[in-house]
Coordinates of C-alpha atoms in Angstrom, one line a residue:
M1174 CA -8.5 -21.0 19.4
A1175 CA -9.6 -23.7 18.3
F1176 CA -9.5 -25.0 15.1
H1177 CA -12.4 -25.3 12.3
A1178 CA -12.1 -26.3 8.6
V1179 CA -13.7 -23.3 6.7
H1180 CA -15.6 -25.8 4.3
T1181 CA -17.5 -27.3 7.5
L1182 CA -18.3 -24.4 8.8
V1183 CA -20.5 -23.3 5.4
R1184 CA -21.8 -26.6 5.7
H1185 CA -23.2 -25.4 9.2
V1186 CA -24.1 -22.7 8.2
A1187 CA -26.1 -24.4 5.3
E1188 CA -27.7 -27.0 7.6
R1189 CA -29.0 -24.3 9.8
H1190 CA -30.1 -21.6 6.8
P1191 CA -30.7 -23.8 3.5
Q1192 CA -32.9 -20.8 2.2
R1193 CA -30.6 -17.9 2.8
I1194 CA -28.7 -16.6 -0.6
A1195 CA -25.1 -17.7 -0.4
V1196 CA -24.1 -15.9 -3.9
E1197 CA -25.5 -13.4 -6.1
D1198 CA -24.0 -13.2 -9.2
P1199 CA -25.0 -11.4 -12.2
R1200 CA -26.0 -14.9 -13.5
G1201 CA -28.0 -15.6 -10.8
A1202 CA -28.1 -16.4 -7.0
L1203 CA -27.7 -19.8 -4.9
T1204 CA -29.1 -20.4 -1.6
Y1205 CA -26.8 -21.9 0.9
A1206 CA -28.8 -25.6 0.2
A1207 CA -28.3 -25.1 -3.7
L1208 CA -24.6 -24.3 -2.9
E1209 CA -24.0 -27.6 -0.8
A1210 CA -25.6 -29.3 -3.2
L1211 CA -23.5 -28.4 -6.0
S1212 CA -20.3 -28.8 -4.2
D1213 CA -21.2 -32.1 -3.0
Q1214 CA -21.7 -33.3 -6.4
V1215 CA -18.3 -31.9 -7.4
A1216 CA -16.7 -34.0 -4.4
T1217 CA -18.7 -37.0 -5.1
E1218 CA -17.9 -36.7 -9.1
L1219 CA -13.9 -36.3 -8.1
S1220 CA -14.1 -39.1 -5.7
A1221 CA -15.4 -41.1 -8.4
V1222 CA -12.7 -40.4 -11.0
G1223 CA -9.9 -41.4 -8.4
A1224 CA -9.0 -38.0 -6.6
T1225 CA -8.3 -38.1 -3.0
A1226 CA -6.9 -36.1 -0.2
G1227 CA -3.6 -34.4 -0.9
D1228 CA -4.4 -34.3 -4.8
F1229 CA -4.3 -31.2 -6.9
V1230 CA -7.6 -30.2 -8.7
L1231 CA -7.5 -27.4 -11.0
V1232 CA -10.4 -25.0 -10.8
L1233 CA -11.3 -23.5 -14.5
A1234 CA -14.7 -21.5 -14.3
E1235 CA -15.4 -17.8 -14.4
D1236 CA -19.1 -17.6 -13.0
R1237 CA -18.3 -17.5 -9.2
R1238 CA -21.0 -19.8 -8.0
E1239 CA -19.4 -22.4 -9.6
V1240 CA -15.7 -21.2 -8.6
I1241 CA -17.3 -21.3 -5.0
A1242 CA -18.8 -24.8 -5.5
A1243 CA -15.9 -26.4 -7.0
V1244 CA -13.4 -25.0 -4.0
L1245 CA -15.7 -26.1 -1.5
G1246 CA -16.2 -29.9 -3.6
V1247 CA -12.5 -30.0 -3.2
L1248 CA -11.9 -29.1 0.3
N1249 CA -14.6 -31.9 1.1
I1250 CA -12.6 -34.5 -0.1
G1251 CA -9.4 -33.1 1.0
G1252 CA -7.8 -31.8 -2.2
V1253 CA -5.9 -28.8 -2.7
F1254 CA -8.0 -26.5 -5.0
V1255 CA -5.7 -24.5 -7.8
P1256 CA -8.0 -22.0 -8.9
L1257 CA -6.5 -20.1 -12.5
D1258 CA -7.9 -17.2 -14.1
V1259 CA -9.6 -18.4 -17.1
T1260 CA -9.3 -14.9 -18.9
G1261 CA -5.8 -15.0 -18.7
P1262 CA -2.8 -15.8 -20.5
R1263 CA -3.7 -19.5 -22.2
D1264 CA 0.3 -20.7 -21.3
Q1265 CA -0.6 -20.3 -17.3
V1266 CA -2.3 -23.6 -17.6
A1267 CA 0.4 -25.8 -19.0
D1268 CA 2.9 -24.0 -16.7
V1269 CA 0.5 -24.9 -13.8
L1270 CA 0.4 -28.7 -14.7
A1271 CA 3.9 -28.6 -15.3
D1272 CA 4.4 -27.5 -12.1
T1273 CA 1.6 -29.5 -9.8
A1274 CA 1.5 -32.8 -12.4
A1275 CA -2.1 -32.4 -11.3
R1276 CA -4.5 -35.3 -12.8
Y1277 CA -8.1 -33.5 -12.3
A1278 CA -9.5 -30.1 -12.7
V1279 CA -12.9 -28.8 -12.2
V1280 CA -14.5 -27.2 -15.1
G1281 CA -17.0 -24.4 -15.0
S1282 CA -19.7 -23.4 -17.8
G1283 CA -18.8 -21.6 -21.1
R1284 CA -14.9 -22.3 -21.2
P1285 CA -14.7 -25.4 -23.6
D1286 CA -11.4 -23.7 -25.3
H1287 CA -9.3 -23.7 -22.0
T1288 CA -10.1 -27.5 -21.2
A1289 CA -10.9 -29.4 -24.7
K1290 CA -7.2 -30.5 -24.6
L1291 CA -6.2 -30.5 -21.0
P1292 CA -4.6 -33.8 -20.0
V1293 CA -6.3 -34.1 -16.9
T1294 CA -9.9 -35.8 -15.9
T1295 CA -12.3 -33.4 -15.8
V1296 CA -15.2 -33.0 -13.6
A1297 CA -18.2 -30.3 -14.8
V1298 CA -19.9 -27.7 -12.4
D1299 CA -22.6 -26.2 -13.8
A1300 CA -24.4 -23.5 -11.2
T1301 CA -27.3 -22.9 -14.3
K1302 CA -28.7 -26.3 -13.6
R1303 CA -30.9 -27.2 -10.3
M1304 CA -29.2 -29.4 -8.2
A1305 CA -31.7 -31.9 -6.5
P1306 CA -30.4 -32.3 -2.6
T1307 CA -28.0 -34.8 -1.9
R1308 CA -26.7 -36.7 1.0
P1309 CA -23.5 -34.7 2.4
V1310 CA -20.5 -36.7 0.6
S1311 CA -19.1 -39.1 2.9
S1312 CA -15.2 -38.8 3.2
S1313 CA -12.9 -40.9 5.1
H1314 CA -10.5 -37.6 5.6
R1315 CA -10.7 -35.7 8.6
P1316 CA -9.4 -32.1 7.7
A1317 CA -6.4 -31.3 10.4
P1318 CA -4.9 -27.3 10.7
D1319 CA -1.8 -28.2 8.6
D1320 CA -3.6 -30.0 6.0
P1321 CA -2.4 -28.3 2.4
C1322 CA -5.6 -27.0 0.8
Y1323 CA -4.8 -24.3 -1.9
L1324 CA -2.4 -23.4 -4.6
F1325 CA -2.0 -19.9 -5.5
Y1326 CA 0.6 -18.4 -8.1
T1327 CA 2.7 -15.3 -7.8
S1328 CA 5.1 -13.9 -10.3
G1329 CA 8.8 -15.6 -10.0
S1330 CA 12.0 -14.8 -10.7
T1331 CA 12.4 -17.1 -14.0
G1332 CA 9.3 -15.8 -15.5
R1333 CA 7.9 -18.9 -14.0
P1334 CA 5.4 -18.6 -11.6
K1335 CA 5.8 -20.0 -7.9
G1336 CA 3.0 -22.1 -6.2
I1337 CA 2.1 -20.8 -2.6
L1338 CA 0.7 -23.8 -0.8
G1339 CA -1.2 -22.9 1.8
R1340 CA -2.8 -24.9 5.0
L1341 CA -6.2 -25.0 6.5
S1342 CA -5.6 -23.2 9.7
G1343 CA -4.2 -20.1 7.7
I1344 CA -7.4 -19.4 6.4
D1345 CA -9.8 -20.4 9.5
H1346 CA -7.1 -18.2 11.2
Y1347 CA -7.7 -15.3 9.3
V1348 CA -11.8 -15.7 8.4
R1349 CA -12.6 -15.8 12.1
W1350 CA -9.8 -13.1 13.0
E1351 CA -11.7 -10.6 10.1
T1352 CA -15.3 -11.5 11.1
D1353 CA -14.8 -10.7 14.9
L1354 CA -12.8 -7.6 14.4
L1355 CA -16.0 -5.9 12.0
G1356 CA -18.5 -7.7 13.6
V1357 CA -19.7 -9.7 10.3
T1358 CA -23.4 -11.3 10.8
D1359 CA -25.5 -13.3 8.6
E1360 CA -26.6 -9.8 7.2
W1361 CA -23.6 -8.7 5.8
R1362 CA -23.0 -8.7 1.8
V1363 CA -19.8 -8.7 0.9
S1364 CA -18.3 -7.8 -2.8
Q1365 CA -16.3 -10.2 -4.7
L1366 CA -13.9 -8.0 -7.0
T1367 CA -11.0 -10.0 -7.6
T1368 CA -10.2 -13.2 -9.8
P1369 CA -10.1 -16.3 -8.3
A1370 CA -6.5 -16.6 -9.0
F1371 CA -5.4 -14.5 -5.9
D1372 CA -5.6 -15.5 -2.5
A1373 CA -7.5 -12.4 -1.6
M1374 CA -10.6 -14.2 -2.9
L1375 CA -10.4 -16.3 0.4
R1376 CA -11.6 -13.5 2.4
D1377 CA -14.6 -12.3 -0.2
F1378 CA -15.4 -16.4 -0.2
F1379 CA -15.3 -17.1 3.3
V1380 CA -15.7 -14.4 5.7
P1381 CA -19.4 -14.0 4.3
L1382 CA -20.1 -17.8 4.0
T1383 CA -18.7 -19.1 7.4
V1384 CA -21.2 -16.7 9.5
G1385 CA -24.2 -16.9 6.6
G1386 CA -23.9 -13.7 4.7
T1387 CA -23.8 -13.3 0.9
V1388 CA -20.9 -13.0 -1.6
C1389 CA -21.9 -10.4 -4.2
V1390 CA -20.2 -10.2 -7.6
P1391 CA -20.5 -7.3 -9.8
P1392 CA -21.7 -7.2 -13.3
T1393 CA -18.3 -7.9 -15.6
G1394 CA -16.5 -5.1 -16.4
A1395 CA -17.7 -2.9 -13.3
V1396 CA -14.3 -3.1 -11.8
L1397 CA -12.8 -1.1 -14.5
D1398 CA -15.9 1.1 -14.6
P1399 CA -16.1 3.1 -11.3
P1400 CA -19.5 4.9 -11.6
K1401 CA -20.9 1.5 -12.5
L1402 CA -19.1 0.2 -9.5
L1403 CA -20.2 2.8 -7.3
T1404 CA -24.0 2.3 -8.3
W1405 CA -23.5 -1.5 -8.1
L1406 CA -22.5 -0.7 -4.1
D1407 CA -25.2 1.4 -3.5
E1408 CA -27.9 -0.4 -4.8
Q1409 CA -27.1 -3.8 -4.0
Q1410 CA -26.4 -2.5 -0.9
I1411 CA -23.0 -3.9 -0.3
T1412 CA -21.9 -4.0 3.7
L1413 CA -18.0 -5.0 3.0
M1414 CA -15.8 -4.3 0.2
H1415 CA -12.2 -5.5 0.0
C1416 CA -10.4 -3.8 -2.8
V1417 CA -6.7 -3.2 -4.0
P1418 CA -6.0 0.9 -3.7
S1419 CA -5.9 1.3 -7.1
V1420 CA -9.5 0.6 -7.6
F1421 CA -10.0 2.7 -4.4
H1422 CA -8.6 5.2 -5.8
T1423 CA -11.0 5.1 -9.3
L1424 CA -14.0 4.7 -6.7
V1425 CA -12.8 8.0 -4.6
D1426 CA -12.8 9.8 -8.2
A1427 CA -16.4 8.9 -8.9
A1428 CA -17.7 9.6 -5.5
S1429 CA -16.6 13.2 -5.7
R1430 CA -18.8 13.5 -8.5
S1431 CA -21.8 11.1 -7.7
D1432 CA -24.8 11.3 -5.2
A1433 CA -24.7 7.6 -4.3
E1434 CA -24.8 7.8 -0.5
L1435 CA -23.9 3.6 0.3
A1436 CA -25.8 4.0 2.8
A1437 CA -25.5 -0.1 4.0
L1438 CA -21.7 0.3 3.4
R1439 CA -19.9 -0.2 6.5
V1440 CA -15.8 -1.2 5.8
V1441 CA -13.9 -1.0 2.9
A1442 CA -10.6 -3.0 3.5
T1443 CA -7.7 -2.2 1.2
A1444 CA -4.5 -4.2 0.8
G1445 CA -1.8 -4.9 -1.7
E1446 CA -0.3 -1.6 -2.5
R1447 CA 0.1 1.8 -0.7
L1448 CA -3.1 3.8 0.2
P1449 CA -2.6 7.1 -0.8
T1450 CA -3.2 9.7 2.3
G1451 CA -4.9 12.1 -0.8
D1452 CA -7.6 9.3 -1.2
V1453 CA -8.2 8.9 2.0
E1454 CA -8.7 12.7 2.8
R1455 CA -11.2 13.1 -0.3
W1456 CA -13.1 10.0 1.1
F1457 CA -13.5 11.3 4.3
E1458 CA -14.4 15.0 2.7
R1459 CA -17.5 13.1 0.9
Y1460 CA -18.4 10.5 3.4
G1461 CA -17.0 11.3 6.9
Q1462 CA -15.8 8.6 9.0
R1463 CA -19.4 6.9 8.5
I1464 CA -17.8 3.8 6.5
G1465 CA -14.5 2.7 7.8
L1466 CA -11.3 2.0 6.1
L1467 CA -9.6 -0.9 7.0
N1468 CA -5.9 -0.8 5.8
L1469 CA -4.1 -4.3 5.6
Y1470 CA -0.9 -5.3 4.9
G1471 CA 0.6 -9.0 4.3
P1472 CA 2.2 -11.3 1.6
S1473 CA 0.5 -14.3 0.6
E1474 CA 3.4 -16.1 2.0
T1475 CA 2.0 -15.7 5.6
T1476 CA -2.0 -16.6 4.6
M1477 CA -3.7 -13.3 3.1
T1478 CA -2.6 -10.2 5.5
K1479 CA -1.0 -10.1 9.2
T1480 CA -1.1 -6.5 9.8
Y1481 CA -3.9 -3.7 10.1
H1482 CA -4.6 -0.3 10.9
Q1483 CA -8.0 1.5 11.2
V1484 CA -7.6 4.5 9.2
T1485 CA -8.7 7.8 11.3
A1486 CA -9.0 11.5 9.8
S1487 CA -5.9 12.5 11.8
D1488 CA -3.6 9.6 9.7
V1489 CA -3.8 12.1 6.5
D1490 CA -1.3 14.3 8.3
L1491 CA 1.1 11.5 8.0
P1492 CA 3.5 11.0 5.0
S1493 CA 1.6 7.7 4.2
I1494 CA -1.4 5.7 5.7
P1495 CA 0.1 3.2 8.2
I1496 CA 0.1 -0.6 7.6
G1497 CA -0.7 -0.8 11.4
T1498 CA 0.4 -3.4 13.9
P1499 CA 0.1 -7.1 14.2
M1500 CA -3.2 -8.9 14.2
P1501 CA -3.9 -11.8 17.0
G1502 CA -1.7 -14.8 16.2
A1503 CA 1.0 -13.0 14.3
E1504 CA 4.6 -11.1 15.4
V1505 CA 6.4 -8.7 13.4
L1506 CA 10.2 -8.0 13.8
V1507 CA 11.5 -5.3 11.8
L1508 CA 15.6 -6.0 11.3
D1509 CA 18.1 -4.2 10.2
E1510 CA 21.3 -5.3 7.7
R1511 CA 22.8 -7.5 10.7
R1512 CA 19.3 -8.7 11.7
R1513 CA 19.6 -7.1 14.9
P1514 CA 15.8 -5.1 16.1
C1515 CA 15.7 -1.5 14.8
P1516 CA 14.8 1.1 17.4
P1517 CA 11.6 2.9 16.9
G1518 CA 12.0 5.3 13.7
D1519 CA 14.9 3.5 11.9
L1520 CA 14.1 1.8 8.6
G1521 CA 14.1 -1.9 8.5
E1522 CA 13.2 -5.1 6.9
I1523 CA 9.9 -7.0 8.0
Y1524 CA 10.0 -10.5 9.1
I1525 CA 6.7 -12.4 9.8
R1526 CA 6.7 -14.6 12.6
T1527 CA 3.1 -16.7 12.8
P1528 CA 2.0 -20.5 13.1
Y1529 CA -0.7 -19.6 10.3
R1530 CA 1.7 -19.1 7.4
S1531 CA 1.8 -21.0 4.1
L1532 CA 3.7 -24.1 4.1
G1533 CA 5.9 -22.5 1.5
Y1534 CA 6.6 -22.8 -2.3
H1535 CA 5.5 -25.8 -4.1
N1536 CA 8.4 -27.7 -5.7
R1537 CA 10.9 -25.1 -4.7
A1538 CA 12.8 -26.3 -1.9
E1539 CA 15.6 -23.9 -2.0
A1540 CA 13.1 -20.8 -2.3
T1541 CA 11.2 -22.1 0.5
R1542 CA 14.6 -22.1 2.8
A1543 CA 15.7 -18.9 1.7
A1544 CA 12.4 -17.3 2.5
F1545 CA 11.2 -19.1 5.4
V1546 CA 14.3 -18.8 8.1
P1547 CA 15.1 -19.3 11.6
N1548 CA 14.0 -16.7 14.0
P1549 CA 17.2 -14.4 13.9
L1550 CA 16.6 -13.4 17.3
T1551 CA 16.7 -16.9 18.9
G1552 CA 18.6 -18.7 16.8
D1553 CA 16.1 -22.1 17.2
A1554 CA 15.5 -23.7 13.6
D1555 CA 12.1 -24.6 14.6
D1556 CA 10.9 -21.0 15.4
V1557 CA 10.7 -20.0 11.9
V1558 CA 9.9 -16.7 10.5
Y1559 CA 9.5 -14.9 7.0
R1560 CA 11.4 -12.7 5.5
T1561 CA 9.4 -10.5 3.4
G1562 CA 11.8 -8.0 1.7
D1563 CA 9.7 -5.2 2.7
L1564 CA 11.1 -2.0 4.4
A1565 CA 9.0 -0.2 7.1
R1566 CA 9.7 1.9 10.1
Q1567 CA 7.9 1.8 13.3
L1568 CA 6.3 5.3 14.2
P1569 CA 6.1 6.9 17.5
G1570 CA 2.3 5.1 18.3
G1571 CA 3.5 1.6 17.4
A1572 CA 2.3 1.1 14.2
L1573 CA 4.2 0.3 11.1
E1574 CA 5.0 2.8 8.3
Y1575 CA 5.4 0.7 4.5
I1576 CA 8.6 2.4 2.8
G1577 CA 9.4 0.0 -0.3
R1578 CA 10.9 -3.3 -1.1
S1579 CA 14.8 -4.1 -0.6
D1580 CA 15.1 -6.3 -3.8
H1581 CA 13.7 -6.4 -7.7
Q1582 CA 10.2 -6.9 -6.6
V1583 CA 7.6 -4.4 -7.2
K1584 CA 3.2 -4.2 -7.1
I1585 CA 1.8 -2.7 -10.2
A1586 CA -1.9 -2.2 -9.8
G1587 CA -1.8 -4.8 -6.5
V1588 CA 0.0 -7.4 -8.3
R1589 CA 3.8 -8.6 -7.1
V1590 CA 5.9 -8.6 -9.6
E1591 CA 9.3 -9.8 -9.9
L1592 CA 11.5 -7.9 -12.3
S1593 CA 13.8 -10.6 -12.9
G1594 CA 10.9 -12.8 -14.0
V1595 CA 9.7 -10.3 -16.7
E1596 CA 13.7 -9.8 -17.9
S1597 CA 13.8 -13.8 -18.0
V1598 CA 10.6 -14.2 -20.2
L1599 CA 11.8 -10.9 -22.3
E1600 CA 14.9 -12.4 -23.1
T1601 CA 13.3 -15.2 -24.7
H1602 CA 12.7 -13.3 -27.8
P1603 CA 15.1 -13.9 -30.5
A1604 CA 15.9 -10.4 -30.8
V1605 CA 16.3 -9.8 -27.2
E1606 CA 20.3 -10.1 -26.0
K1607 CA 19.3 -8.6 -22.6
A1608 CA 17.0 -6.9 -20.6
A1609 CA 16.7 -5.2 -17.6
V1610 CA 13.4 -4.0 -16.2
A1611 CA 12.5 -1.3 -13.2
A1612 CA 9.8 0.6 -11.8
F1613 CA 9.1 4.0 -12.0
D1614 CA 6.6 6.4 -11.0
G1615 CA 4.5 8.2 -14.1
P1616 CA 2.3 10.7 -14.6
E1617 CA -0.3 11.0 -11.9
D1618 CA 2.3 8.8 -9.8
V1619 CA 0.8 5.3 -11.2
P1620 CA 3.9 3.1 -11.2
Y1621 CA 4.8 1.4 -14.6
L1622 CA 7.4 -1.1 -15.6
C1623 CA 10.5 0.1 -18.4
A1624 CA 12.2 -2.3 -20.1
F1625 CA 15.5 -1.6 -21.7
V1626 CA 16.8 -4.1 -24.1
E1627 CA 19.9 -5.0 -26.1
L1628 CA 18.5 -6.2 -29.4
S1629 CA 20.6 -8.5 -31.9
S1630 CA 17.8 -7.6 -34.8
R1631 CA 14.8 -5.2 -35.1
A1632 CA 11.7 -5.8 -33.0
D1633 CA 9.2 -2.9 -32.6
D1634 CA 7.2 -2.6 -29.2
G1635 CA 4.2 -4.5 -30.4
E1636 CA 6.2 -7.4 -30.8
L1637 CA 7.8 -7.5 -27.7
R1638 CA 4.4 -7.0 -26.0
G1639 CA 2.8 -9.7 -27.9
H1640 CA 5.3 -11.8 -26.5
L1641 CA 5.3 -11.4 -23.2
R1642 CA 1.2 -11.0 -23.2
A1643 CA 1.1 -14.8 -24.2
T1644 CA 2.6 -15.5 -20.8
L1645 CA 2.4 -12.8 -18.4
P1646 CA -0.6 -11.1 -17.2
E1647 CA -1.1 -7.2 -17.6
A1648 CA 0.7 -6.1 -14.8
M1649 CA 4.0 -7.3 -15.9
V1650 CA 4.2 -6.0 -19.2
P1651 CA 6.6 -3.2 -19.6
A1652 CA 4.5 0.1 -20.2
V1653 CA 7.7 1.6 -21.9
F1654 CA 10.8 -0.2 -23.6
V1655 CA 14.1 1.4 -24.1
R1656 CA 16.8 0.1 -26.6
L1657 CA 20.3 0.6 -25.6
E1658 CA 23.4 -0.4 -27.5
E1659 CA 24.8 -1.7 -24.1
L1660 CA 23.2 -2.1 -20.8
P1661 CA 25.2 -0.5 -18.2
R1662 CA 27.1 -3.1 -16.1
T1663 CA 29.5 -3.1 -13.2
I1664 CA 33.1 -4.2 -13.1
S1665 CA 32.1 -7.3 -12.2
G1666 CA 29.8 -7.7 -15.5
K1667 CA 26.5 -7.4 -13.6
I1668 CA 24.2 -5.3 -14.8
D1669 CA 24.3 -2.1 -13.1
R1670 CA 20.6 -1.2 -12.3
R1671 CA 21.5 2.1 -10.4
A1672 CA 22.8 3.4 -13.7
L1673 CA 20.0 2.8 -15.8
P1674 CA 18.7 5.9 -17.4
E1675 CA 15.4 7.6 -16.6
P1676 CA 12.9 7.1 -19.1
V1677 CA 12.3 9.7 -21.7
P1678 CA 8.9 10.1 -22.9
A1679 CA 9.2 8.1 -26.5
D1680 CA 10.2 9.7 -29.6
D1681 CA 9.1 7.2 -32.0
S1682 CA 9.1 7.8 -36.0
E1683 CA 5.9 5.6 -35.8
L1684 CA 4.2 7.9 -33.8
D1685 CA 5.1 10.7 -35.5
A1686 CA 3.4 8.5 -38.7
F1687 CA -0.2 9.4 -37.3
P1688 CA -0.1 12.9 -36.0
P1689 CA -3.0 14.5 -34.6
R1690 CA -5.0 16.5 -37.5
T1691 CA -8.3 18.3 -36.0
P1692 CA -9.0 19.7 -32.8
T1693 CA -10.5 16.8 -31.0
E1694 CA -7.8 14.4 -31.8
E1695 CA -4.9 17.5 -30.8
A1696 CA -7.1 17.5 -27.3
L1697 CA -7.5 13.8 -26.8
A1698 CA -3.6 13.5 -27.6
R1699 CA -2.6 16.1 -24.8
L1700 CA -5.2 14.3 -22.5
W1701 CA -3.3 10.9 -23.1
T1702 CA 0.3 12.2 -22.9
R1703 CA -0.9 13.7 -19.2
M1704 CA -1.6 10.1 -18.7
L1705 CA 0.8 7.8 -20.0
P1706 CA 4.7 7.9 -20.3
V1707 CA 5.0 9.5 -23.4
G1708 CA 6.0 12.8 -24.9
H1709 CA 3.4 12.7 -27.8
V1710 CA 0.7 10.3 -29.2
G1711 CA -0.2 8.6 -32.6
V1712 CA -3.7 8.7 -33.5
R1713 CA -3.8 5.1 -34.2
H1714 CA -1.9 3.7 -31.6
E1715 CA -3.8 1.8 -28.8
F1716 CA -4.2 3.1 -25.4
F1717 CA -2.5 -0.2 -24.2
D1718 CA 0.3 -0.2 -26.5
L1719 CA 1.1 3.3 -25.5
G1720 CA 1.7 1.7 -21.8
G1721 CA -1.9 2.5 -20.7
R1722 CA -3.3 0.0 -17.7
S1723 CA -7.1 -1.1 -17.4
L1724 CA -7.6 0.9 -14.3
Q1725 CA -6.5 4.2 -16.3
V1726 CA -9.1 3.8 -19.1
M1727 CA -12.1 4.8 -16.7
R1728 CA -9.7 7.7 -15.1
M1729 CA -8.8 9.0 -18.9
L1730 CA -12.7 8.5 -20.3
T1731 CA -14.1 10.6 -17.0
Q1732 CA -11.7 13.3 -18.2
V1733 CA -13.5 13.0 -21.7
R1734 CA -17.0 13.2 -19.9
Q1735 CA -15.8 16.4 -18.2
E1736 CA -14.2 18.1 -21.1
F1737 CA -16.3 17.2 -24.0
G1738 CA -19.8 16.4 -22.2
V1739 CA -20.1 13.0 -23.6
E1740 CA -20.0 9.7 -22.3
V1741 CA -18.3 6.8 -23.6
P1742 CA -19.2 3.4 -23.0
L1743 CA -16.3 1.5 -21.8
A1744 CA -17.0 -1.5 -24.0
D1745 CA -17.0 0.8 -27.1
F1746 CA -13.8 2.6 -26.1
L1747 CA -12.1 -1.3 -25.7
A1748 CA -13.4 -2.4 -28.9
A1749 CA -11.1 0.6 -31.2
P1750 CA -8.8 2.5 -28.2
T1751 CA -7.3 4.5 -30.4
V1752 CA -7.0 8.7 -30.3
E1753 CA -8.7 8.6 -34.2
C1754 CA -11.4 6.3 -33.2
L1755 CA -12.4 8.0 -30.1
A1756 CA -12.2 11.6 -31.8
R1757 CA -14.4 10.4 -34.6
R1758 CA -16.9 9.1 -32.1
L1759 CA -16.7 12.8 -29.8
D1760 CA -17.3 14.5 -33.0
E1761 CA -20.1 12.4 -34.6
E1762 CA -21.8 12.8 -30.8
T1763 CA -21.1 16.9 -30.9
R1764 CA -22.7 17.1 -34.8
V1765 CA -25.2 15.5 -34.0
R1766 CA -26.3 17.8 -30.8
A1767 CA -25.9 21.0 -32.9
T1768 CA -28.0 19.9 -35.2
L1769 CA -30.8 19.2 -32.2
S1770 CA -29.7 22.6 -30.8
G1771 CA -29.7 24.3 -34.2
E1772 CA -26.0 25.4 -33.8
S1773 CA -22.6 24.0 -35.2
G1774 CA -19.1 23.1 -33.9
D1775 CA -16.8 20.5 -32.8
G1776 CA -14.0 19.5 -30.6
P1777 CA -13.4 20.3 -26.6
R1778 CA -16.2 22.4 -24.4

């Protein structure tokens, strides 16, 4: 198909439908005309300070209206946008600046703490100010298919993130494929649930914007509050939702107890993790097949996703939901250890062949050569395929079944985690002599990371977690730390990962120092031990320091509501996430209700 730069497609929509709503954010809405005016201002000011085609431009904004305007403005001058999560670790900005040597940044309103001392020239973008219509920015740059246009960072083996450099044709190819497959029109309202720092935001933004639809952003915290997210999807008449299976799982739980009919929702597209058959079965039981389920697969290196499967009710009888077949413009090879094609049913590694792959890893020539290799079936150096490291087998109907990883990389809450990268950061702590990190399936089949450490001096779990959190996102921080006198090693002296022990639930004397004292505390402690990789719970230890994850919080609060009959707002729990504080709130609520009803009592119902 003929190439079209996505930002020019958005401009064409703005010219035809200037008053149509382009973005709805809790802070306000932007029409296509206002979005174009804001992006043109960004482009004009970037050009005025010297930014030109090919320059890296950081995007630091939380308001999605400002993120989208900044991205379009950078594309308008032929630049490379580098979006960062302003709520993430502060060290990430320094790491990205060191990697890119970027000289420019577009900064949104309300984030002065992230930008006050940046050694770059900054341009402001503020969606709260009304912009007068401007003439389209005049640029001598004409977009070409292979133009570099974005840089997204993913986990690296040294602990420093790797930047994946994308090309314009990759975005265009994926976006037009999805809009054609689903029949997306200008009436569609598409959810935007992910952080701007992940490449999934490309489909959230450009699938609707290139056809005249609306990008819809939920209220803050809704992704971690399934009933709130479900209500928002229903009330805002969302047509298409992209999410990771972890979020879908929490939504299924909420839907089973809700009367939300999701009348406008046509498709839920999942990607980033294995999609459990149990969740699919429960979803179909609640909504039938009126709402389509689309399971997507593909690494960021090949531009978003490259295989797809439209889920049916019969899929629930399979061991796992297939990741499907290649989209047009992509080919999948399943090869054995000798790089020969695997017969159907045999396990092999996935190689992806597509002209719409990324341009490789920025400043990582060796890593790029190791991942983007000549096609083993042709030997042609110009016939490049991406070696994913993912294992799969071909099912009788031709679809692929994802099995797992062939290396030390895992997915936690949809985030790709390079285990050696976590180890590298952990080993920079002065008390850590050596570390090995592994993934395990925890309670309720929620995967978690365990760090096995050799220590030269005492360091408690909180200190080690704090050290990691200064650099790494939540998904990369181990839930459990196991101290070993010596890590198991092979004859050659390497860490023997197969000999690492299965983590036993924590039996820390610190936990014993704060045992449950009341029936409510005892009930909550039992609930937490069912959810978290711990043997028992100290009532003053925080949920997250016991291995809890953000998406587990709402599942826990849902069970609290079922067991105690008390609705605890997410924000209230996050302000004091301990058994002690939660139990105090539940007991107070129980006493108030008992007083009003003339009864007495406490503890779970």
